PDB file of C-alpha atoms in Angstrom:
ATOM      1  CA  UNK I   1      13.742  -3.006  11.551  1.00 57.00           C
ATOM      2  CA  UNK I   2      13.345  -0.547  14.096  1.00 56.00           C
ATOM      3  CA  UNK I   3      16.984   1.208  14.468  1.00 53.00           C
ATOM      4  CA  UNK I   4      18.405  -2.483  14.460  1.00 74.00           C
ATOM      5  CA  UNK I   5      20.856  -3.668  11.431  1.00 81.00           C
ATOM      6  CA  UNK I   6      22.309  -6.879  11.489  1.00 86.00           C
ATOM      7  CA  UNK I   7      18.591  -8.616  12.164  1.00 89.00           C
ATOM      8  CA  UNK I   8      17.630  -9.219   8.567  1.00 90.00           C
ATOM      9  CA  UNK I   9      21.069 -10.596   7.953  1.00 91.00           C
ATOM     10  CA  UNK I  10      20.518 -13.330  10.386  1.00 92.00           C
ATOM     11  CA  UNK I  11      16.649 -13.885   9.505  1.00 93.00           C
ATOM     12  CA  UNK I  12      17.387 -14.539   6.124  1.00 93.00           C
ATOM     13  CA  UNK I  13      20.950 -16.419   6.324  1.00 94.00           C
ATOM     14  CA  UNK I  14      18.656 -19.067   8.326  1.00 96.00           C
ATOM     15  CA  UNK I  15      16.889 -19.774   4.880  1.00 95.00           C
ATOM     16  CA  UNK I  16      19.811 -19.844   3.167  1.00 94.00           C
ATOM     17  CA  UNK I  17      21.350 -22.640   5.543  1.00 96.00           C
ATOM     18  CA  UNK I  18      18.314 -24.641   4.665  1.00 96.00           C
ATOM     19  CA  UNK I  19      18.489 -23.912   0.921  1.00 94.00           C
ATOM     20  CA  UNK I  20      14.626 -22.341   1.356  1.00 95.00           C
ATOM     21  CA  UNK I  21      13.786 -19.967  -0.821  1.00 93.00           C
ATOM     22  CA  UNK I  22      11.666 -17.324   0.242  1.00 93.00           C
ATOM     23  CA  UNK I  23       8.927 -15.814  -2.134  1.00 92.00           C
ATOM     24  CA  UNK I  24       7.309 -12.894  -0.743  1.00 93.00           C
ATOM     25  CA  UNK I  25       8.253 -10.874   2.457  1.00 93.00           C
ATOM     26  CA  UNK I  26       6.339  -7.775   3.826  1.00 93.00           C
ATOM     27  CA  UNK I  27       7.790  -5.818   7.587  1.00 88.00           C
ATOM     28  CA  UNK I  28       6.111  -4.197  10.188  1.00 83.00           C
ATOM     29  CA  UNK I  29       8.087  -1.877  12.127  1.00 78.00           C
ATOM     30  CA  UNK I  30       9.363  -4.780  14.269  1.00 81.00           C
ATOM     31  CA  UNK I  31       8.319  -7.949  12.308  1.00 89.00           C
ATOM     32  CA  UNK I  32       8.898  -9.763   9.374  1.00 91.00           C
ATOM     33  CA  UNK I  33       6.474 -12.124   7.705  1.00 94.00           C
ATOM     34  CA  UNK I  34       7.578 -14.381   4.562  1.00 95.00           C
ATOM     35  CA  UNK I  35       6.743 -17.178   2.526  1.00 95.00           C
ATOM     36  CA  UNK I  36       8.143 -20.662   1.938  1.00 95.00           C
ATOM     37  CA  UNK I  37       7.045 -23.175  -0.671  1.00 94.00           C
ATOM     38  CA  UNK I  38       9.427 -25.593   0.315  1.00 94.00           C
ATOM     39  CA  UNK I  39       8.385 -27.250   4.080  1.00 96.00           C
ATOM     40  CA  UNK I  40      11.078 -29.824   3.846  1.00 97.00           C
ATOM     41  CA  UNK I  41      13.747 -28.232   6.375  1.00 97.00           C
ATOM     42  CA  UNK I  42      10.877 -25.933   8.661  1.00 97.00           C
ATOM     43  CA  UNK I  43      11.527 -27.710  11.706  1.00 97.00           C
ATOM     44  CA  UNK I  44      15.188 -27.022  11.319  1.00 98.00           C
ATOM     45  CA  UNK I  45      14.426 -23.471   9.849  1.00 98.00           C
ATOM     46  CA  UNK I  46      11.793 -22.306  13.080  1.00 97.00           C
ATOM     47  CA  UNK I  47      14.349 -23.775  15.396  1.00 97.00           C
ATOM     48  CA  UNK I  48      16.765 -21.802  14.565  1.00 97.00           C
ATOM     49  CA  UNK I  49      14.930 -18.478  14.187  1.00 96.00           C
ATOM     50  CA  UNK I  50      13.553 -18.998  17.601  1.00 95.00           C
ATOM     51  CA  UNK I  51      16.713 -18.151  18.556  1.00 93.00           C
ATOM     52  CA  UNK I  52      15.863 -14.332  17.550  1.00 89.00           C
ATOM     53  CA  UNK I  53      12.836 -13.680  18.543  1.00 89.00           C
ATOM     54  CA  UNK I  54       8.736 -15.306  18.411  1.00 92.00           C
ATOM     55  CA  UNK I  55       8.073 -17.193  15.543  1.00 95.00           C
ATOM     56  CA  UNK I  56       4.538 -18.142  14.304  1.00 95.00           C
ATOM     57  CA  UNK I  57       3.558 -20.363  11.444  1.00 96.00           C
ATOM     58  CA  UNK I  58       0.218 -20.378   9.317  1.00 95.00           C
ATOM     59  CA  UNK I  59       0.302 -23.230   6.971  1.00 96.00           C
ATOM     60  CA  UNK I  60      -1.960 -23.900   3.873  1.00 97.00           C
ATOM     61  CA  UNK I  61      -1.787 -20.111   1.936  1.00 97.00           C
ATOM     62  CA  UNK I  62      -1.646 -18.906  -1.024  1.00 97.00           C
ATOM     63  CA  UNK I  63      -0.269 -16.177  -2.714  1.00 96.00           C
ATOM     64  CA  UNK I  64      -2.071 -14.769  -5.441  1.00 96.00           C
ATOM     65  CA  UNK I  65      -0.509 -12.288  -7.626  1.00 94.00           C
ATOM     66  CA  UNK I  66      -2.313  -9.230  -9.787  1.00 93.00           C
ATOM     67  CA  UNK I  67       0.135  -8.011 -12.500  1.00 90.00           C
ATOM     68  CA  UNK I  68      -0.397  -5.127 -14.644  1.00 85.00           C
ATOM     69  CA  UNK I  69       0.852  -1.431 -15.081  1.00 82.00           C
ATOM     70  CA  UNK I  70       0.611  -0.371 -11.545  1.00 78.00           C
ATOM     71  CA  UNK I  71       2.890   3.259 -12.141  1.00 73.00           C
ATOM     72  CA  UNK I  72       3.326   4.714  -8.807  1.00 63.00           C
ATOM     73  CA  UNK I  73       2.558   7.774 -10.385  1.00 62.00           C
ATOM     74  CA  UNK I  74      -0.453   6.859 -10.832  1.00 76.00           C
ATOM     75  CA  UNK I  75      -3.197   6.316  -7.890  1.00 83.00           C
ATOM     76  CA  UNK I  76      -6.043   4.025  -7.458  1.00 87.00           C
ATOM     77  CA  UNK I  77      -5.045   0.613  -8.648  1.00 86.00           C
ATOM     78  CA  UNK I  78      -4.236  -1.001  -5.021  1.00 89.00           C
ATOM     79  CA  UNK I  79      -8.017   0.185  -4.115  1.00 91.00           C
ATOM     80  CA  UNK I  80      -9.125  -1.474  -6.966  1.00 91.00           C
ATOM     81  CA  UNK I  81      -7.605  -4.737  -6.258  1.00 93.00           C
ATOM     82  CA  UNK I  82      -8.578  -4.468  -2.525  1.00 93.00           C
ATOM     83  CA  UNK I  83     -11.920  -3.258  -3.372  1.00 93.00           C
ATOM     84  CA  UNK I  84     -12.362  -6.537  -5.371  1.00 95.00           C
ATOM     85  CA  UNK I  85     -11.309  -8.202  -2.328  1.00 95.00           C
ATOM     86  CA  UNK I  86     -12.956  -6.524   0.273  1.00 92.00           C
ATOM     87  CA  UNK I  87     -14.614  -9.533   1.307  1.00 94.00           C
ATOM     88  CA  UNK I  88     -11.828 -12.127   1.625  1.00 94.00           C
ATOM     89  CA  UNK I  89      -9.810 -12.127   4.743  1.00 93.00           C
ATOM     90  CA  UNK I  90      -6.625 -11.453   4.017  1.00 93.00           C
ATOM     91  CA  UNK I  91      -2.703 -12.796   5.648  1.00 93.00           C
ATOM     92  CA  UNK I  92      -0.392 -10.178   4.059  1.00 94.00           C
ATOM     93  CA  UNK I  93       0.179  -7.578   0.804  1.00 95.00           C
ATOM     94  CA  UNK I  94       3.449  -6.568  -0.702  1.00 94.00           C
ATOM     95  CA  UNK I  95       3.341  -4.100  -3.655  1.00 93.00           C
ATOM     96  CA  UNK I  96       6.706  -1.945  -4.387  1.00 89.00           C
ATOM     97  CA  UNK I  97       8.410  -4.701  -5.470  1.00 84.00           C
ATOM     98  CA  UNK I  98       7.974  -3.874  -8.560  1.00 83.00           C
ATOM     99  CA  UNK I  99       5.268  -1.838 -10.866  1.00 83.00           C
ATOM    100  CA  UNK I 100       3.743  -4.234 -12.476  1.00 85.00           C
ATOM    101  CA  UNK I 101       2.845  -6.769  -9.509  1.00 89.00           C
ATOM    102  CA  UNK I 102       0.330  -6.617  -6.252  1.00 93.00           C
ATOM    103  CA  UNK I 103       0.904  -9.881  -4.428  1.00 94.00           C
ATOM    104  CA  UNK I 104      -1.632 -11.067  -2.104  1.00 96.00           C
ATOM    105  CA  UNK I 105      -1.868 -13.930   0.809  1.00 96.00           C
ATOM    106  CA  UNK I 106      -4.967 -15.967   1.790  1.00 96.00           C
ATOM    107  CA  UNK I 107      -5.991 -18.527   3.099  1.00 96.00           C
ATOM    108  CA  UNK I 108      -5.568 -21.607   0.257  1.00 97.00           C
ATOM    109  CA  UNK I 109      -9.160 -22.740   0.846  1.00 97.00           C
ATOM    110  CA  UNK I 110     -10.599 -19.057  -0.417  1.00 97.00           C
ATOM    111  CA  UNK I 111      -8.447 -19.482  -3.412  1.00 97.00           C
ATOM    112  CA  UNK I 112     -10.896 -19.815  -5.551  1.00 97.00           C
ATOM    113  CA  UNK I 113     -13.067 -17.086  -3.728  1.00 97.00           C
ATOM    114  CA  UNK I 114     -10.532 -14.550  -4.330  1.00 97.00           C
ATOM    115  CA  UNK I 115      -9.550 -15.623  -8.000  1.00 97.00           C
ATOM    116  CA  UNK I 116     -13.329 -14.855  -8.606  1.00 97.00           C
ATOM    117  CA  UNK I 117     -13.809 -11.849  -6.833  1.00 96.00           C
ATOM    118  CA  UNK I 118     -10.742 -10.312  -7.842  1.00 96.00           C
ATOM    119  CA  UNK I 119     -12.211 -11.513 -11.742  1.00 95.00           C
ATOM    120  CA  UNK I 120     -15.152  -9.689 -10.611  1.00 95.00           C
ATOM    121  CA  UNK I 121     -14.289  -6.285  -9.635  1.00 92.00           C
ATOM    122  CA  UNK I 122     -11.737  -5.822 -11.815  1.00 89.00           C
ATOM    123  CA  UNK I 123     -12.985  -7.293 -15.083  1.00 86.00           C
ATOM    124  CA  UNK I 124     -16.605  -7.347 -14.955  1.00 85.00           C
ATOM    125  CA  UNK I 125     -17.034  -4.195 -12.736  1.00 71.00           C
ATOM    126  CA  UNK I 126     -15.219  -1.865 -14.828  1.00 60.00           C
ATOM    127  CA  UNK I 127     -17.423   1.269 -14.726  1.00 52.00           C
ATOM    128  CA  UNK I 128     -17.849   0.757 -11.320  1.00 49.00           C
ATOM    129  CA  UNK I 129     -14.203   0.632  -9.796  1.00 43.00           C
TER     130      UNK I 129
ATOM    131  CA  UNK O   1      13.094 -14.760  -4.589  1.00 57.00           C
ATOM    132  CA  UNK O   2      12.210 -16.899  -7.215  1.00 56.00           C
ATOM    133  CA  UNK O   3      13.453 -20.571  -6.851  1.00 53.00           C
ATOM    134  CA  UNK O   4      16.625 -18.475  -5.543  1.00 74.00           C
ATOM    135  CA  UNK O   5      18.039 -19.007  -1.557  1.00 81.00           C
ATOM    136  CA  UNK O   6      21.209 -16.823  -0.318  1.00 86.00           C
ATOM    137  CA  UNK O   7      20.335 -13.912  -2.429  1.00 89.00           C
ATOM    138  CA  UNK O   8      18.285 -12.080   0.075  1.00 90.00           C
ATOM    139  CA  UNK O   9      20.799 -12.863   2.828  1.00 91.00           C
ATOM    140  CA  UNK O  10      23.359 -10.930   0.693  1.00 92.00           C
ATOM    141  CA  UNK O  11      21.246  -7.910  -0.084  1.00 92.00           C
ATOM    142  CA  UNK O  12      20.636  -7.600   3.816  1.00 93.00           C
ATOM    143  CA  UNK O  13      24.187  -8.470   4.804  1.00 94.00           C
ATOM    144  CA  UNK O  14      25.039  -4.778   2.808  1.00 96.00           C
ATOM    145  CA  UNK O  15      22.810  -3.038   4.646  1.00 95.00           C
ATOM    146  CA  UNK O  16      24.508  -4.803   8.170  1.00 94.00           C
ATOM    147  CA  UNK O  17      27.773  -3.790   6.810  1.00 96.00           C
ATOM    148  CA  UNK O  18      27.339  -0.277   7.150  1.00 96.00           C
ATOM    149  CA  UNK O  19      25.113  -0.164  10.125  1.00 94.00           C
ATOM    150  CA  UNK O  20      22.035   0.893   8.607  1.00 95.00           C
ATOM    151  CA  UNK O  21      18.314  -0.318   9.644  1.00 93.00           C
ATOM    152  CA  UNK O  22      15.942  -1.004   7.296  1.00 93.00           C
ATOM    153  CA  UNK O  23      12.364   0.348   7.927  1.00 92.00           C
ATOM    154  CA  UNK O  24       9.928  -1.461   5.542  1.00 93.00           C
ATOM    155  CA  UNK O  25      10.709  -4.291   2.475  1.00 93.00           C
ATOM    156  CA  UNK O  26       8.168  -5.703   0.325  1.00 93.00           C
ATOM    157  CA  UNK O  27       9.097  -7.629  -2.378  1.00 88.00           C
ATOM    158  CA  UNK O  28       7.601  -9.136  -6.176  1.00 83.00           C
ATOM    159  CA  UNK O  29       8.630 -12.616  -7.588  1.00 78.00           C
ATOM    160  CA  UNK O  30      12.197 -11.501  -8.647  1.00 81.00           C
ATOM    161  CA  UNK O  31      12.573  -8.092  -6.725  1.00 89.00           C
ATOM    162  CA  UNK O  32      12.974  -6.309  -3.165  1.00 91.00           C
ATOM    163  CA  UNK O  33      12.426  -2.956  -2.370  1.00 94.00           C
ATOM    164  CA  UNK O  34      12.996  -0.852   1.373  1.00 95.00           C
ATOM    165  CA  UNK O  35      13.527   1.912   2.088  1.00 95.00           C
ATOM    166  CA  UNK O  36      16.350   3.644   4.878  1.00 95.00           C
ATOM    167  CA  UNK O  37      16.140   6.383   6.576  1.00 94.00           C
ATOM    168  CA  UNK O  38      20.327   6.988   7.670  1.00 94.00           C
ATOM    169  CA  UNK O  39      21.518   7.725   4.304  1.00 96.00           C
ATOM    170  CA  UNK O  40      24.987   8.368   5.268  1.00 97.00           C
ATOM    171  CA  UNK O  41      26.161   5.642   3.721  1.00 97.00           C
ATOM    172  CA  UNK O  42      24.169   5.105   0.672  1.00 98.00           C
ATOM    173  CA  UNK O  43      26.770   5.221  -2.281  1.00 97.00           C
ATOM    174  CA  UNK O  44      28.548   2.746  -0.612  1.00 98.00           C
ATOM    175  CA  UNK O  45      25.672   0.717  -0.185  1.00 98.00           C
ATOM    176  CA  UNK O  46      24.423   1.265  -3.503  1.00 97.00           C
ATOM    177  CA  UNK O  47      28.171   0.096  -5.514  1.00 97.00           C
ATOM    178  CA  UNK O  48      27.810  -3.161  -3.314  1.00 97.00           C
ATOM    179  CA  UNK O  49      24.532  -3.916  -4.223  1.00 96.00           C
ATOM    180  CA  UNK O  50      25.175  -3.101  -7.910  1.00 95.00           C
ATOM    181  CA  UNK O  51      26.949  -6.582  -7.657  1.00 93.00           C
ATOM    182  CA  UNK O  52      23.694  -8.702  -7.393  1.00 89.00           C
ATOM    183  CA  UNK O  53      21.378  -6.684  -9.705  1.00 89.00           C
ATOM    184  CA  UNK O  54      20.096  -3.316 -10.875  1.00 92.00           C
ATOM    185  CA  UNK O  55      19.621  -0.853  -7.661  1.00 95.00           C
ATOM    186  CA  UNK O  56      16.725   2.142  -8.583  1.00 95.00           C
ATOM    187  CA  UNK O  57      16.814   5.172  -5.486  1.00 96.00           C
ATOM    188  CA  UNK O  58      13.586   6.644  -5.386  1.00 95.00           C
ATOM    189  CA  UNK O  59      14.404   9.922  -2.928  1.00 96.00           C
ATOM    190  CA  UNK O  60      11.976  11.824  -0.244  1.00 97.00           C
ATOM    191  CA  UNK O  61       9.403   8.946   1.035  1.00 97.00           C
ATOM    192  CA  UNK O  62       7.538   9.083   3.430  1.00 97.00           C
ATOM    193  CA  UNK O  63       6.139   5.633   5.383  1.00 96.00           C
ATOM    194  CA  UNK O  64       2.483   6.395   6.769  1.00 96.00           C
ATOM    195  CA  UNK O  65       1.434   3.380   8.932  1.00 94.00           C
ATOM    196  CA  UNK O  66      -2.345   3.296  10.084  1.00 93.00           C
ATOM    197  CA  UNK O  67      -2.779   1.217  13.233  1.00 90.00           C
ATOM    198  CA  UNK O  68      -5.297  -1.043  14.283  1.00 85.00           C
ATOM    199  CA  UNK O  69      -6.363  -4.078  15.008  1.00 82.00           C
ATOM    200  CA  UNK O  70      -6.379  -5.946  11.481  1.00 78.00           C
ATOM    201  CA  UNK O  71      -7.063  -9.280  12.486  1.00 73.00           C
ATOM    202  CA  UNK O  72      -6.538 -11.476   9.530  1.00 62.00           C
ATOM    203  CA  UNK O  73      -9.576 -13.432  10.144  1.00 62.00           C
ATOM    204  CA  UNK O  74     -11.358 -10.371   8.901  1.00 77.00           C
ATOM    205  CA  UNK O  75     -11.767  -9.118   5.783  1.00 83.00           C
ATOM    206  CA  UNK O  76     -12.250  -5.591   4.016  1.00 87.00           C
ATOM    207  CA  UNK O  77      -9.745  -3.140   6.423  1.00 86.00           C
ATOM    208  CA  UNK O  78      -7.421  -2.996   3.701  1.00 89.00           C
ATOM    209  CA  UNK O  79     -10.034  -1.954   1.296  1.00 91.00           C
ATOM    210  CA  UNK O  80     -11.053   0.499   3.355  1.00 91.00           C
ATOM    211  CA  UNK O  81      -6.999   2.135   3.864  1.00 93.00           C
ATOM    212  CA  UNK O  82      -6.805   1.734  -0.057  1.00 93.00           C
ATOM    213  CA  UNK O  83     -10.051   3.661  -0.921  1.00 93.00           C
ATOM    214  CA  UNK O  84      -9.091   6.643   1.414  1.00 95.00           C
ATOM    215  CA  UNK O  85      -6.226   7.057  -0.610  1.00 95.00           C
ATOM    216  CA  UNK O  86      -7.549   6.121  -4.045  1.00 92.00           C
ATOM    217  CA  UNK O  87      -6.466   9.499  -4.915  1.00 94.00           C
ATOM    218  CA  UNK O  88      -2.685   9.456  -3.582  1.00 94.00           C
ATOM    219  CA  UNK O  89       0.009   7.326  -6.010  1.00 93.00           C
ATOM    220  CA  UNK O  90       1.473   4.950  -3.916  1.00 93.00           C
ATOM    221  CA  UNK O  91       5.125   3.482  -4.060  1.00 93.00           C
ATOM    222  CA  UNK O  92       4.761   0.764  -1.388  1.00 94.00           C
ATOM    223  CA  UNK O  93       2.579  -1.052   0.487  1.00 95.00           C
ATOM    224  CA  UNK O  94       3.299  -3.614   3.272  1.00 94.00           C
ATOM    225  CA  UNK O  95       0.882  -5.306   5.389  1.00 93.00           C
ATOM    226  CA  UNK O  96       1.123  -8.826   7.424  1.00 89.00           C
ATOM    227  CA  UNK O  97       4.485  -8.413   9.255  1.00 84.00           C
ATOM    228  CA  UNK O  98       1.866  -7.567  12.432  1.00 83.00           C
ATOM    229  CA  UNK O  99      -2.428  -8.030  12.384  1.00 83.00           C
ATOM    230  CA  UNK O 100      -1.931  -4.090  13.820  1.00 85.00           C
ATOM    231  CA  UNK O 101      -0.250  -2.160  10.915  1.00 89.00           C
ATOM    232  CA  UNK O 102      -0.385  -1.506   7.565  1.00 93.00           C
ATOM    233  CA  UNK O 103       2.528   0.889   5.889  1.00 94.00           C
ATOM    234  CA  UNK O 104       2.711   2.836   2.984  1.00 96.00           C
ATOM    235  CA  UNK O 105       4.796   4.708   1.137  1.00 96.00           C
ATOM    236  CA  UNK O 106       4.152   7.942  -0.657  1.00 96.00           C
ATOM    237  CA  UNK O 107       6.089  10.318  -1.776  1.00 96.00           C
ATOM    238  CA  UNK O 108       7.103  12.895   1.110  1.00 97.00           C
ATOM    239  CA  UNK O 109       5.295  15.779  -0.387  1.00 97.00           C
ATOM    240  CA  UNK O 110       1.829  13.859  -0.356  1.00 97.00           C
ATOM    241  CA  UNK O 111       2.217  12.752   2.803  1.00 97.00           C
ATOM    242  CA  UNK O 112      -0.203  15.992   4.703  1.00 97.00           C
ATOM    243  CA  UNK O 113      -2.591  15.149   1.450  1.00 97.00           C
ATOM    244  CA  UNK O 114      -2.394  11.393   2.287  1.00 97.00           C
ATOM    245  CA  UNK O 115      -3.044  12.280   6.085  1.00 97.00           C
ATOM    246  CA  UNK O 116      -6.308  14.005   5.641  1.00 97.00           C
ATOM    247  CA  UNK O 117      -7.372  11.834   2.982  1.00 96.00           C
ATOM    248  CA  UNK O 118      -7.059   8.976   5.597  1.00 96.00           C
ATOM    249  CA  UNK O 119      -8.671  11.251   8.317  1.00 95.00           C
ATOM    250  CA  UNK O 120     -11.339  11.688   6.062  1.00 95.00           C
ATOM    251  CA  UNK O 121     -11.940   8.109   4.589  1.00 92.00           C
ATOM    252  CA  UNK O 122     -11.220   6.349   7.825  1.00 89.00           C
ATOM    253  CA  UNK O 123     -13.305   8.168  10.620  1.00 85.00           C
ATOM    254  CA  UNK O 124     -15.270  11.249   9.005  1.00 85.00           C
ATOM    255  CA  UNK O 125     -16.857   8.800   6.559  1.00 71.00           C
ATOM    256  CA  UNK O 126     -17.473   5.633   8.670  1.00 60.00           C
ATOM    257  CA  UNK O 127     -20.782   5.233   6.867  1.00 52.00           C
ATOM    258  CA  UNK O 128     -19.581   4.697   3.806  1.00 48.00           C
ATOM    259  CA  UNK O 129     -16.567   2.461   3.527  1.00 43.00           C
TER     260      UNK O 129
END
């Protein structure tokens, strides 16, 4: 974060207490949002974090993932994706992780909205994207 | 990280160990990547993380964020950041650690190309995206 160290450290040894593993994290220049599967220990978990800073919690998302050959040295392919999605509201977006996988947050009840949109644009669309 | 707690609090705790913020993270299933911008300690940093995995440096990056009010309960702004730089490979993106910023990462000698291209896409061609 912003010319801190030492706040990372402390977000993330919070999930560890709680045995939480976190599946996908993306920053803004002072913020961190992240995802939990397991909901069993959040009270526990938010208390504690509270203790660093604001803490907000959207429940009932869903991370949908678009894997393929996404070189960085090659340009285009996060358009595509978001171009497919352009219509879906969407919570967060992490690619870097790794080449071959665009992750993507929404809401869990436009699921199915963005499974078929994203099938859409990307499959159907071809010529066109 | 996958089904996995504690390892993210040990990747971070390097970075806390020799005083050095992290700017941006987004991660995949089974992988993290950030970026630093105090290298001064980097071998070090690199030989400790070497302990938990395999550790890739990508040099001369460059973090563009475009700032606005992204309110999640909308839908399409990211589409519209994407298509202005459909043209521009990109290493990372990162949005949902704030509704008001998306970041990406390019390499540092696209970054004037990725500038204009977002001048252009963003308010010269309102029309169209």
């Amino acid at each position: 974060m912003l010319l801190a160290y030492g706040f990372l450290r402390k977000v993330f040894e919070v999930f560890e207490r709680y045995q939480t593993p976190i599946d996908m994290i993306t920053t803004s220049e002072v913020a961190v949002s992240l995802t939990i599967d397991d909901t069993k220990n959040l009270s526990k978990i938010l208390a504690d974090l509270n203790e660093f800073g604001s803490v907000v919690v959207d429940t009932d998302q869903t991370i949908i993932c678009v894997v393929g050959d996404f070189l960085a040295s090659k340009s285009g392919y996060a358009a595509r994706v978001l171009n497919a999605l352009k219509d879906i509201p969407i919570r967060m977006i992490a690619y870097g992780g790794s080449p071959n996988n665009i992750s993507i947050l929404v809401n869990a009840n436009l699921k199915k909205a963005a499974l078929n949109a994203l099938h859409q644009g990307l499959f159907l669309n071809n010529q066109e994207s």
